[in-house]
Coordinates of C-alpha atoms and ligand atoms in Angstrom, one line a residue:
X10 CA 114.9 78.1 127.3
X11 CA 118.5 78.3 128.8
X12 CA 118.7 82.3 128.2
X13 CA 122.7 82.0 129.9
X14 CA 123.3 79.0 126.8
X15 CA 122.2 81.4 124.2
X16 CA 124.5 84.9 125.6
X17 CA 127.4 82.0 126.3
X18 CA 127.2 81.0 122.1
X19 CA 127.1 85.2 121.6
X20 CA 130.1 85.4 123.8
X21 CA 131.7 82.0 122.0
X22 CA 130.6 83.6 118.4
X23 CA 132.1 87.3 118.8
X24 CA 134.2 88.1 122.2
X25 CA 134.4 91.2 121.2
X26 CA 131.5 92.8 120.7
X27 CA 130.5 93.7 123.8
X28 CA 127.7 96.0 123.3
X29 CA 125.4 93.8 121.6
X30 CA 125.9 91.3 124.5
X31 CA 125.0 94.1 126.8
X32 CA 121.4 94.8 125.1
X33 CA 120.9 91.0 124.5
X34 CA 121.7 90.9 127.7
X35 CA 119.5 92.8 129.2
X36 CA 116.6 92.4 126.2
X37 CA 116.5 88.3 127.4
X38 CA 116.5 89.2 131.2
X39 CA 113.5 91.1 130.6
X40 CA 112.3 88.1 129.0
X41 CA 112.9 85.8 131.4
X42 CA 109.2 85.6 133.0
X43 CA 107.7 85.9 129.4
X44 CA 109.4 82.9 127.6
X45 CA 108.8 80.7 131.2
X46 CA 105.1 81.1 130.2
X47 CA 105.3 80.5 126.7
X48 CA 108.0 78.1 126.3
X49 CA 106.4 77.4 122.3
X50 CA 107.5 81.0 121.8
X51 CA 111.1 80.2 121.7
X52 CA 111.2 76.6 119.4
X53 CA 112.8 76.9 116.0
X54 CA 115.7 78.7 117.5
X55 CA 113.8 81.7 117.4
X56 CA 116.0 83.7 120.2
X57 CA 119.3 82.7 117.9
X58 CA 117.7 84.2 114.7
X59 CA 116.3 87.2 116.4
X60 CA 119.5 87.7 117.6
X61 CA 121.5 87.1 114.3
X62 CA 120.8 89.6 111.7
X63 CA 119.1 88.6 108.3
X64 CA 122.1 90.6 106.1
X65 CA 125.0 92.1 107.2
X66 CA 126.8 94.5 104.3
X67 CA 130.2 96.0 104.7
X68 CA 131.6 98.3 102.5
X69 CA 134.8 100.8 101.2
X70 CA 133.7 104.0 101.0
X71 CA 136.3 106.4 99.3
X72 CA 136.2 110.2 98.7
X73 CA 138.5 113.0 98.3
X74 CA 138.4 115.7 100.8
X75 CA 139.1 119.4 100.2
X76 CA 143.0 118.8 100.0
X77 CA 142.6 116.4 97.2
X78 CA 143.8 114.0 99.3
X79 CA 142.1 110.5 99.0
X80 CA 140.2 109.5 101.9
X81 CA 139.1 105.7 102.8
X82 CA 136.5 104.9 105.2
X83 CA 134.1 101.5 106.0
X84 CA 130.6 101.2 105.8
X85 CA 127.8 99.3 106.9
X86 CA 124.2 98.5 106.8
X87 CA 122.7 95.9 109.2
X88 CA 119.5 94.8 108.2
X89 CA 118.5 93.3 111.1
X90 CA 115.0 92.0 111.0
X91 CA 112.6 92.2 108.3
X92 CA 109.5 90.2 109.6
X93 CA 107.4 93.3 110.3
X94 CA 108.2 95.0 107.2
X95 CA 110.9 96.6 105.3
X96 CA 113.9 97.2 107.7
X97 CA 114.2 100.7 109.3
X98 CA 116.6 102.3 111.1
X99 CA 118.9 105.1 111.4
X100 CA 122.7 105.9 109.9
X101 CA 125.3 106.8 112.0
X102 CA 128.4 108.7 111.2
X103 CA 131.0 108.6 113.8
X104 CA 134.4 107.6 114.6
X105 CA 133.4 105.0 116.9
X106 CA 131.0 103.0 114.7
X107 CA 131.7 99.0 114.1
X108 CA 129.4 96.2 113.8
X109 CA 129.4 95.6 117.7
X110 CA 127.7 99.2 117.7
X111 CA 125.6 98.7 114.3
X112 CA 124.3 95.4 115.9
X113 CA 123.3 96.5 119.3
X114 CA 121.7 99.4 118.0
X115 CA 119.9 97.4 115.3
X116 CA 118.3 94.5 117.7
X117 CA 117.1 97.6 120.1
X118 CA 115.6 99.0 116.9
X119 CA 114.1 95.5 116.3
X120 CA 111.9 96.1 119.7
X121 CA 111.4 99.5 119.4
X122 CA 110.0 99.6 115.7
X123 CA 108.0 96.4 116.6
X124 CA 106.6 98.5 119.4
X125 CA 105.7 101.7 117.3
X126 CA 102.8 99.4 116.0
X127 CA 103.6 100.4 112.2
X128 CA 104.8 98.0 109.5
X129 CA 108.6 98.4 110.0
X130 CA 110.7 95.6 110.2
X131 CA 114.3 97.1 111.9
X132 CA 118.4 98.1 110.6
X133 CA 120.6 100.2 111.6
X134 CA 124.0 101.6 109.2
X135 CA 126.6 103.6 109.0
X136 CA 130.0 104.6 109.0
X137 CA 133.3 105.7 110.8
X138 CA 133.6 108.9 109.4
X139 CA 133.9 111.4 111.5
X140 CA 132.3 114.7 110.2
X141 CA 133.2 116.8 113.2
X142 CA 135.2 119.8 111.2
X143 CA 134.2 118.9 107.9
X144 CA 133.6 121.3 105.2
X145 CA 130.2 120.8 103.4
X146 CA 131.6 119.8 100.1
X147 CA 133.1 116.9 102.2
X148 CA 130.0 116.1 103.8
X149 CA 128.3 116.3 100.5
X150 CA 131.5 114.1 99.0
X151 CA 131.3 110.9 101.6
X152 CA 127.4 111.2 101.2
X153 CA 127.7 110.5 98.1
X154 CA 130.4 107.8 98.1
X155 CA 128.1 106.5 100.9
X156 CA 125.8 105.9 98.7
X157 CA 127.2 104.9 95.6
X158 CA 127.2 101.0 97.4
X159 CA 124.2 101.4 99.6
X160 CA 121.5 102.3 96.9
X161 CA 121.9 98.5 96.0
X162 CA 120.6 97.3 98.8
X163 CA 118.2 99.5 99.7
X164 CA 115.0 100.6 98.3
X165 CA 111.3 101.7 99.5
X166 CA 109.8 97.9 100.3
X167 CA 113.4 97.0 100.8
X168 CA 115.2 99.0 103.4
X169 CA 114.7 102.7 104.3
X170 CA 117.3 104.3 106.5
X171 CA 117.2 107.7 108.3
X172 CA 119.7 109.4 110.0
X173 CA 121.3 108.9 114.0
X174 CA 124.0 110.3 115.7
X175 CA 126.0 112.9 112.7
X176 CA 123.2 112.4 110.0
X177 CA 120.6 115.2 110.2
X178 CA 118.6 116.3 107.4
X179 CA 121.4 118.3 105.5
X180 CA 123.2 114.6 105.4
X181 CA 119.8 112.7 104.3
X182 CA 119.2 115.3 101.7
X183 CA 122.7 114.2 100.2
X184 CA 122.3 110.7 100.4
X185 CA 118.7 111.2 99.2
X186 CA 119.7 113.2 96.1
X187 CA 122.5 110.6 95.1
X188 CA 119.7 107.3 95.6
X189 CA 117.5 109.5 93.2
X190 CA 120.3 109.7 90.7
X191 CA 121.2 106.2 91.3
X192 CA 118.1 104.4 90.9
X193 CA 116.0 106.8 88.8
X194 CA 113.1 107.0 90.9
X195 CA 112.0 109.4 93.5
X196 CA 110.4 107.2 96.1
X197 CA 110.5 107.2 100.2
X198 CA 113.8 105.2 100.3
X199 CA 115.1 107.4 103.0
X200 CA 113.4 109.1 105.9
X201 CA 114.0 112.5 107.6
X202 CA 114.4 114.5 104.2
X203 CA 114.1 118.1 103.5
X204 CA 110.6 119.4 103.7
X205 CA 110.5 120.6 100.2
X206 CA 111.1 116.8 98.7
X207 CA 109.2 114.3 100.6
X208 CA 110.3 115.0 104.5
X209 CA 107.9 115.0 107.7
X210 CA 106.8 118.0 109.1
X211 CA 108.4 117.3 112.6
X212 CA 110.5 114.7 111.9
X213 CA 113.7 116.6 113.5
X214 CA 111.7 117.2 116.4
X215 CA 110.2 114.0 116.5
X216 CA 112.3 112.3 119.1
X217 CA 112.9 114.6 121.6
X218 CA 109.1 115.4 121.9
X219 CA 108.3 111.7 121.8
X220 CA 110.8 111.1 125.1
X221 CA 109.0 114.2 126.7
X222 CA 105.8 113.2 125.8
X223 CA 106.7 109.3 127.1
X224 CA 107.6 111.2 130.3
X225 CA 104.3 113.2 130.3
X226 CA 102.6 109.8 130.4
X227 CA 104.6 108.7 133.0
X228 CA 104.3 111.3 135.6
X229 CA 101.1 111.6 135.0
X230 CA 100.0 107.7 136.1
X231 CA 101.9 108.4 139.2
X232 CA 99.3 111.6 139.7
X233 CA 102.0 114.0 138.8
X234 CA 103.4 116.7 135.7
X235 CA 106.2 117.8 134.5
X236 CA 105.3 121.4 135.2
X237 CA 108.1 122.6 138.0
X238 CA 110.7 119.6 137.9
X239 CA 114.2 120.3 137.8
X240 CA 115.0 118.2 134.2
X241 CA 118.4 117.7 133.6
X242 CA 119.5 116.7 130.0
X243 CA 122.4 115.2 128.4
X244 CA 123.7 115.9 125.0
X245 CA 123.3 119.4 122.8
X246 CA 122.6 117.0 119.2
X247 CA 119.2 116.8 118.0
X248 CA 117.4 114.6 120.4
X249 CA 118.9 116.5 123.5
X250 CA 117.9 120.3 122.1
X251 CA 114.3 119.2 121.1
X252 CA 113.7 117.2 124.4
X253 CA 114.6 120.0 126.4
X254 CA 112.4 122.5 124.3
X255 CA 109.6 120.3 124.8
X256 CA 110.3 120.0 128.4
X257 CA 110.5 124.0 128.8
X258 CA 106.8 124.5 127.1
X259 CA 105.2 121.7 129.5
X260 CA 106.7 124.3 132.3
X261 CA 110.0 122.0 133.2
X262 CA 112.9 123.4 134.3
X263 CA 115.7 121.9 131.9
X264 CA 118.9 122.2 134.4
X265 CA 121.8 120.9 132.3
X266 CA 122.7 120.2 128.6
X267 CA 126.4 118.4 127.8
X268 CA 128.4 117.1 124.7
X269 CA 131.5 115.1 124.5
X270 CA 133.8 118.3 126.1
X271 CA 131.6 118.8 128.8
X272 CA 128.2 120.0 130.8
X273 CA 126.8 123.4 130.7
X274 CA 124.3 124.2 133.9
X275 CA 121.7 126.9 134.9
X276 CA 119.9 126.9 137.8
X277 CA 116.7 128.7 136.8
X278 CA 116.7 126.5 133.4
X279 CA 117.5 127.5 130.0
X280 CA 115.0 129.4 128.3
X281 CA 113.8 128.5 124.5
X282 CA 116.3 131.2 123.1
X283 CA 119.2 129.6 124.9
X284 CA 118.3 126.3 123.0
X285 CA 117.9 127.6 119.8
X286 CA 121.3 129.3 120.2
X287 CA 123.1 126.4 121.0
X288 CA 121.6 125.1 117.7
X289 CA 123.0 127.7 115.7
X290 CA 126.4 127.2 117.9
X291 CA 126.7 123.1 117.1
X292 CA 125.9 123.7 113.7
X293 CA 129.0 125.8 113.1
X294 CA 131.4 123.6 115.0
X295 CA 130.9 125.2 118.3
X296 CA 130.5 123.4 121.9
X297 CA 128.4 124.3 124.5
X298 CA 130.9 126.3 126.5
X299 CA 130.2 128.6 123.8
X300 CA 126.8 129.2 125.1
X301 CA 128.6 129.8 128.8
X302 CA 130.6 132.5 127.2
X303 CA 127.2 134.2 125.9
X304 CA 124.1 133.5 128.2
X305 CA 123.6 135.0 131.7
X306 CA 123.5 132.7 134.6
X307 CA 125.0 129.5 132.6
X308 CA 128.3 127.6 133.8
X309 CA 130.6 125.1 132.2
X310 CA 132.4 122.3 133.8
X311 CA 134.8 121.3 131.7
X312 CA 134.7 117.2 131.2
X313 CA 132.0 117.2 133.5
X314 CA 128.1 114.9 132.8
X315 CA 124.8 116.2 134.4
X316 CA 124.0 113.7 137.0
X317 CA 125.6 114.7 139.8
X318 CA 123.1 118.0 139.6
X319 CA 119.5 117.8 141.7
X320 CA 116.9 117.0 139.5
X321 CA 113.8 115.5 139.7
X322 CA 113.6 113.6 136.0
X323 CA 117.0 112.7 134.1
X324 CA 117.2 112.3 130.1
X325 CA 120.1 111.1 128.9
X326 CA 119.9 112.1 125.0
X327 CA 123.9 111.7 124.1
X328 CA 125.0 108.4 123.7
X329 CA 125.6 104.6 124.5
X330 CA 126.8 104.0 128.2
X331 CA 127.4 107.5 129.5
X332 CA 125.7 106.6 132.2
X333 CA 127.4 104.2 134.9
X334 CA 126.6 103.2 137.9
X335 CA 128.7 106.1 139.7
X336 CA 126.7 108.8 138.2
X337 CA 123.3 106.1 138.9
X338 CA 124.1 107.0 142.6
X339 CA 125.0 110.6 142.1
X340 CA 121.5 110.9 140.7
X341 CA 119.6 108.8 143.2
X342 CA 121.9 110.9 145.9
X343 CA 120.3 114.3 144.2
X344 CA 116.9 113.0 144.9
X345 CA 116.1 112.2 141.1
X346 CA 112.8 110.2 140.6
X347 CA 112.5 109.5 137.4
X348 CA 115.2 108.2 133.9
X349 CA 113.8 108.2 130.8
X350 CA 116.2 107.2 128.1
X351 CA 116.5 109.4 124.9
X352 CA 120.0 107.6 123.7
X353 CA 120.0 104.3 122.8
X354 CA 121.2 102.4 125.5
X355 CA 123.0 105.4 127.3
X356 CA 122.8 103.3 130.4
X357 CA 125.0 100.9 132.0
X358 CA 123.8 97.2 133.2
X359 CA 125.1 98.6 136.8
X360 CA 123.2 101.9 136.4
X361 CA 119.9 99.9 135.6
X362 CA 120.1 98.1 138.4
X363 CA 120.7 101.4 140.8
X364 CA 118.0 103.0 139.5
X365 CA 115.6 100.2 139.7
X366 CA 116.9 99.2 143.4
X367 CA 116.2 102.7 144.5
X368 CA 112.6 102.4 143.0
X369 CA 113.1 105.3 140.3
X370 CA 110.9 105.4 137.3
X371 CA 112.8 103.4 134.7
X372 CA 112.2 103.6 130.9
X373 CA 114.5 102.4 128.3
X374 CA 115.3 103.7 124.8
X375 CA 113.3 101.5 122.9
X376 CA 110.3 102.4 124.4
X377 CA 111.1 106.4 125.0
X378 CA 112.5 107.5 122.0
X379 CA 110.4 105.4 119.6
X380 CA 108.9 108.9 118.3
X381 CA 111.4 109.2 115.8
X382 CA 110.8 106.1 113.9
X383 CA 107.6 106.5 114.9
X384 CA 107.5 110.0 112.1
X385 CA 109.3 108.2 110.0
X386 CA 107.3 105.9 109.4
X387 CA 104.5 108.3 109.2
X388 CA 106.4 109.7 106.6
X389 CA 106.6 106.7 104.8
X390 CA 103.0 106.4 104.6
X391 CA 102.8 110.3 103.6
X392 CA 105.0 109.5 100.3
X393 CA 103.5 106.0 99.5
X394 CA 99.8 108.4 99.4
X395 CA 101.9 111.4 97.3
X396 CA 100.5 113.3 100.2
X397 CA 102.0 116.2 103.3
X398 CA 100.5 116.2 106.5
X399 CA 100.4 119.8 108.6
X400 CA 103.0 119.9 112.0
X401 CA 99.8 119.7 114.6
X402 CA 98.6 116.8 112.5
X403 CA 101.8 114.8 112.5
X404 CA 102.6 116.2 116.4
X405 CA 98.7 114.3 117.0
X406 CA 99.9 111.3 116.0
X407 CA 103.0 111.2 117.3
X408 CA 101.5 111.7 120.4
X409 CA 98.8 108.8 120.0
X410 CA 102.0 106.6 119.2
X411 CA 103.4 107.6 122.2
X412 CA 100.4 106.8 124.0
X413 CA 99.8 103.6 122.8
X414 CA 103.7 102.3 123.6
X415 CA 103.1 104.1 126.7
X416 CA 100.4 102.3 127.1
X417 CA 101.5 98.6 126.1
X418 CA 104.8 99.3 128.4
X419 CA 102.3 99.3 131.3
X420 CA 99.9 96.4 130.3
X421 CA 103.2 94.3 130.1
X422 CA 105.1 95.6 132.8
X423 CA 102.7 95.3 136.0
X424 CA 102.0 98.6 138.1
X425 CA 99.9 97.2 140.4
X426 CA 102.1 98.2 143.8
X427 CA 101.7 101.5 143.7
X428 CA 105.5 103.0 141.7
X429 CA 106.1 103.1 138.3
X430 CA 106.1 100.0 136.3
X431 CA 108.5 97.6 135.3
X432 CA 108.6 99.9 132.0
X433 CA 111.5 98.0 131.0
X434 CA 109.9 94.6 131.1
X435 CA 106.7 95.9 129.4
X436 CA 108.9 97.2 126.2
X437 CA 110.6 93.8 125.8
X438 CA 107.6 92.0 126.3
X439 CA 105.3 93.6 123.8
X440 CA 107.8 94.7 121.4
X441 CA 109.2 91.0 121.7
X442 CA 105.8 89.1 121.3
X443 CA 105.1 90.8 117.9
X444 CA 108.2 90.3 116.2
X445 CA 107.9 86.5 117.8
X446 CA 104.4 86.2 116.5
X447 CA 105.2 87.6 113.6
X448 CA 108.3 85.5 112.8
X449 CA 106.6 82.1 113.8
X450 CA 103.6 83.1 111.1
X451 CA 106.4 83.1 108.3
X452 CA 107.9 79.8 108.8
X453 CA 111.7 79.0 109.4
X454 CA 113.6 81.2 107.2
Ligands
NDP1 P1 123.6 114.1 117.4 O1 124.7 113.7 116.6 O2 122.6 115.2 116.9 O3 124.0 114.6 118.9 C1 124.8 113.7 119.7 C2 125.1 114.5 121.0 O4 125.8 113.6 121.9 C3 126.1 115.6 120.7 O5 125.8 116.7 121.5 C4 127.5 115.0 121.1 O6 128.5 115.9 121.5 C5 127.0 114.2 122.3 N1 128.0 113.1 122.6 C6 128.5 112.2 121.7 N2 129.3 111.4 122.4 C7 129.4 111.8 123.7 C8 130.0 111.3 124.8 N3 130.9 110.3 124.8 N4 129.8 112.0 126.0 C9 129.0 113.0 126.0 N5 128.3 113.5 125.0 C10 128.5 112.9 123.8 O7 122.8 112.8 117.7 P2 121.2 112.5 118.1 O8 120.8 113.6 119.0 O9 120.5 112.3 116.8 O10 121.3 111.1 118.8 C11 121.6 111.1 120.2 C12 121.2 109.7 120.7 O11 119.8 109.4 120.5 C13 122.0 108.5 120.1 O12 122.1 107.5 121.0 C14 121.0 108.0 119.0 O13 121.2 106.7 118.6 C15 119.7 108.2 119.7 N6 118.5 108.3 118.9 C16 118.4 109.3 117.9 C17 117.3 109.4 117.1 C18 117.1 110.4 116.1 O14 116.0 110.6 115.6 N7 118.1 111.2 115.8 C19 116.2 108.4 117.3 C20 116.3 107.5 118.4 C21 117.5 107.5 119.2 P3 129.5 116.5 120.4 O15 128.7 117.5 119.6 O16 130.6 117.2 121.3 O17 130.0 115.3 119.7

């Protein structure tokens, strides 16, 4: 299998989206050694359909903000790959979302929910709106426009989506409500609801403490713990603020914390309080210079990202490619050790190969932050048996999932020299083979 052939007909196909090239990219170099050994795996064009999504639905959303002005924005739901079960994946409201976006996030979902073990084939949605200064009737508003197309297409053996990047559980409970009224049934069609109607204990969490947990695993085949290390965190969204509160009860010192304006850092590590006030702070339009303004011992650099602090452990939890090969060797230069990615892709293809040149402990998104689909599809199963599960039960299986990808990352990925594994290998590799297997069982479709 000519994996260069198959990223040239991407590049022929759609020159402009560059970001799903980048994680097909790097998804078939990871495959390289794989599909050399098992040359059946890839007949029937099977790298070409995994790569081209089953559906692809685009769609006007208009709404009228508090003005009364009329408002028009696009949206989109990628269902990506439904071989595994219905597709899954997040929502994503933000200025910058296209297809390019919706489709590299959807195949690295395709790995990821494949890895999770669980019956969840993979999607990914969303929209360009930007909610950033929003009132909440205009939240509520474009949720429900949202909606008014998607609940055709969606549905709970169909497709259930969650939310991502500016979808949190206020957002789901609006899109939730307006499937209810929509279809007429209240079913599991979306994930990461309100705890009083059919949402996970732990779902918001669910991430965050999966990557730390990932991490836990990590350290600890290398003999070592998180308790001490200098942790320094990207982000101040959901997946950044409950990575770093996991981090700080396993002992961690969690350094720095970010968003799009700039980094905030402490030397002695934020404290739990310091976290949940930054929550309170994002949530009413704040940034985390606010938290500068408020907490002893915490500066602001204005514009500035994490990685040129010392720190033993890096998580970047903000976004796609905010890490570049610059900041790779910054990191490297601070005597960082290990980079476990909360984002989606938040690495470059140049930062990868720092890292992994310098011998750091390497794992990507689809393997370390598989805990949130990993609740979500826990809560699935909790409203297909009309049942709730307590926190410490949901938080025990989450970690057993954790475990097991963990665990399959290594059995795929070598480990035998000594270092880390090739953790990035391993996730492509066993996510990979079951969707592969999976997709060869159900003919040519
Ligand atoms: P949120 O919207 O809650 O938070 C995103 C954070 O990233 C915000 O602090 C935002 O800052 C910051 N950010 C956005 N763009 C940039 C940028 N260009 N540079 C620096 N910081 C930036 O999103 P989530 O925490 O839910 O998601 C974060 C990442 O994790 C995404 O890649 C997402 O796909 C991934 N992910 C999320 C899952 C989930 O369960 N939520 C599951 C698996 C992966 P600001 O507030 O200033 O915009």
């Amino acid at each position: 299998m000519d994996i260069n052939a198959v990223i040239q007909r991407l590049e022929q196909r759609d020159p402009h989206d560059t970001h799903f090239r980048q994680a097909a990219k790097g998804l078939l170099g990871s495959l390289d050694g794989y599909l050399k050994d098992h040359p059946e795996i890839a007949d029937s064009a099977l790298l070409e359909r995994l790569l081209e999504p089953e559906r692809t639905v685009i769609f006007r959303v208009t709404w009228v903000d508090d003005h009364g002005a009329t408002r028009v924005n696009r949206g989109y739901r990628v269902q990506m790959n439904g071989a595994l079960g219905p597709y899954k994946g997040g929502l994503r409201f933000h200025p910058s979302v296209n297809l390019d976006i919706l489709r590299f996030l959807a195949l690295e979902q395709t790995i990821k929910n494949a890895l999770t073990g669980l019956p969840l084939g993979a999607g990914k949605g969303g929209s360009d709106f930007d909610p950033k200064g929003r009132s909440d009737g205009e939240i509520m508003r474009f949720c429900q426009a949202f909606m008014s197309e998607l609940y055709r297409h969606i549905g709970p053996d169909i497709d259930v989506p969650a939310g991502d990047m500016g979808v949190g559980t206020r957002e789901v409970g609006y899109l939730f409500g307006m499937y209810r009224k929509l279809s007429g049934t209240f079913s599991g069609t979306l994930t990461g609801k309100g705890p009083t109607f059919g949402g996970s204990a732990l779902r918001p969490e669910a991430t965050g403490y999966g990557l730390v947990y990932f991490a836990q695993q990590a350290l600890r085949c290398q003999d070592d713990t998180l308790e001490g290390k200098a942790v320094a965190v990207s982000g101040a969204g959901s997946v950044a603020r409950h990575a770093a509160l996991k981090a700080i009860e396993m002992g961690a010192r969690v350094v720095t914390l970010s968003d799009s304006r700039g980094l905030i850092h402490r030397q002695q590590g934020f404290d739990a309080e310091q976290v949940g006030e930054l929550a309170r702070i994002k949530a009413n339009g704040g940034g985390v210079a606010d938290l500068a303004g408020q907490a002893t011992g915490v500066s602001y650099h204005e514009n500035e990202k994490p990685w040129a602090r010392a720190c033993d452990v890096a998580l970047p939890c903000a976004t796609q490619n905010e890490l570049d090969q610059h900041d790779a060797r910054a990191l490297v230069k601070g005597g960082c050790r290990w980079l476990l990615e909360g984002a989606n892709m938040p690495c470059t293809a140049g930062a990868v190969a720092v890292v992994r040149e310098a011998g750091l402990g390497y794992a990507p998104g689809k393997a370390a932050n598989a805990g949130g689909v990993a609740v979500s599809g826990l809560e699935m199963s909790q409203n297909s048996l009309r049942e709730y599960w307590s926190a410490s039960e949901v938080d025990r299986r989450l970690y057993g999932l954790m475990e097991n990808i963990h665990r399959q990352c290594v059995e795929h990925g070598g480990g035998d020299h000594g270092g880390p594994p090739d953790y990035e290998t391993g996730a492509a590799v066993a996510g990979f083979s079951r969707v592969a297997e999976a997709m060869r069982g159900q003919g040519i479709l």
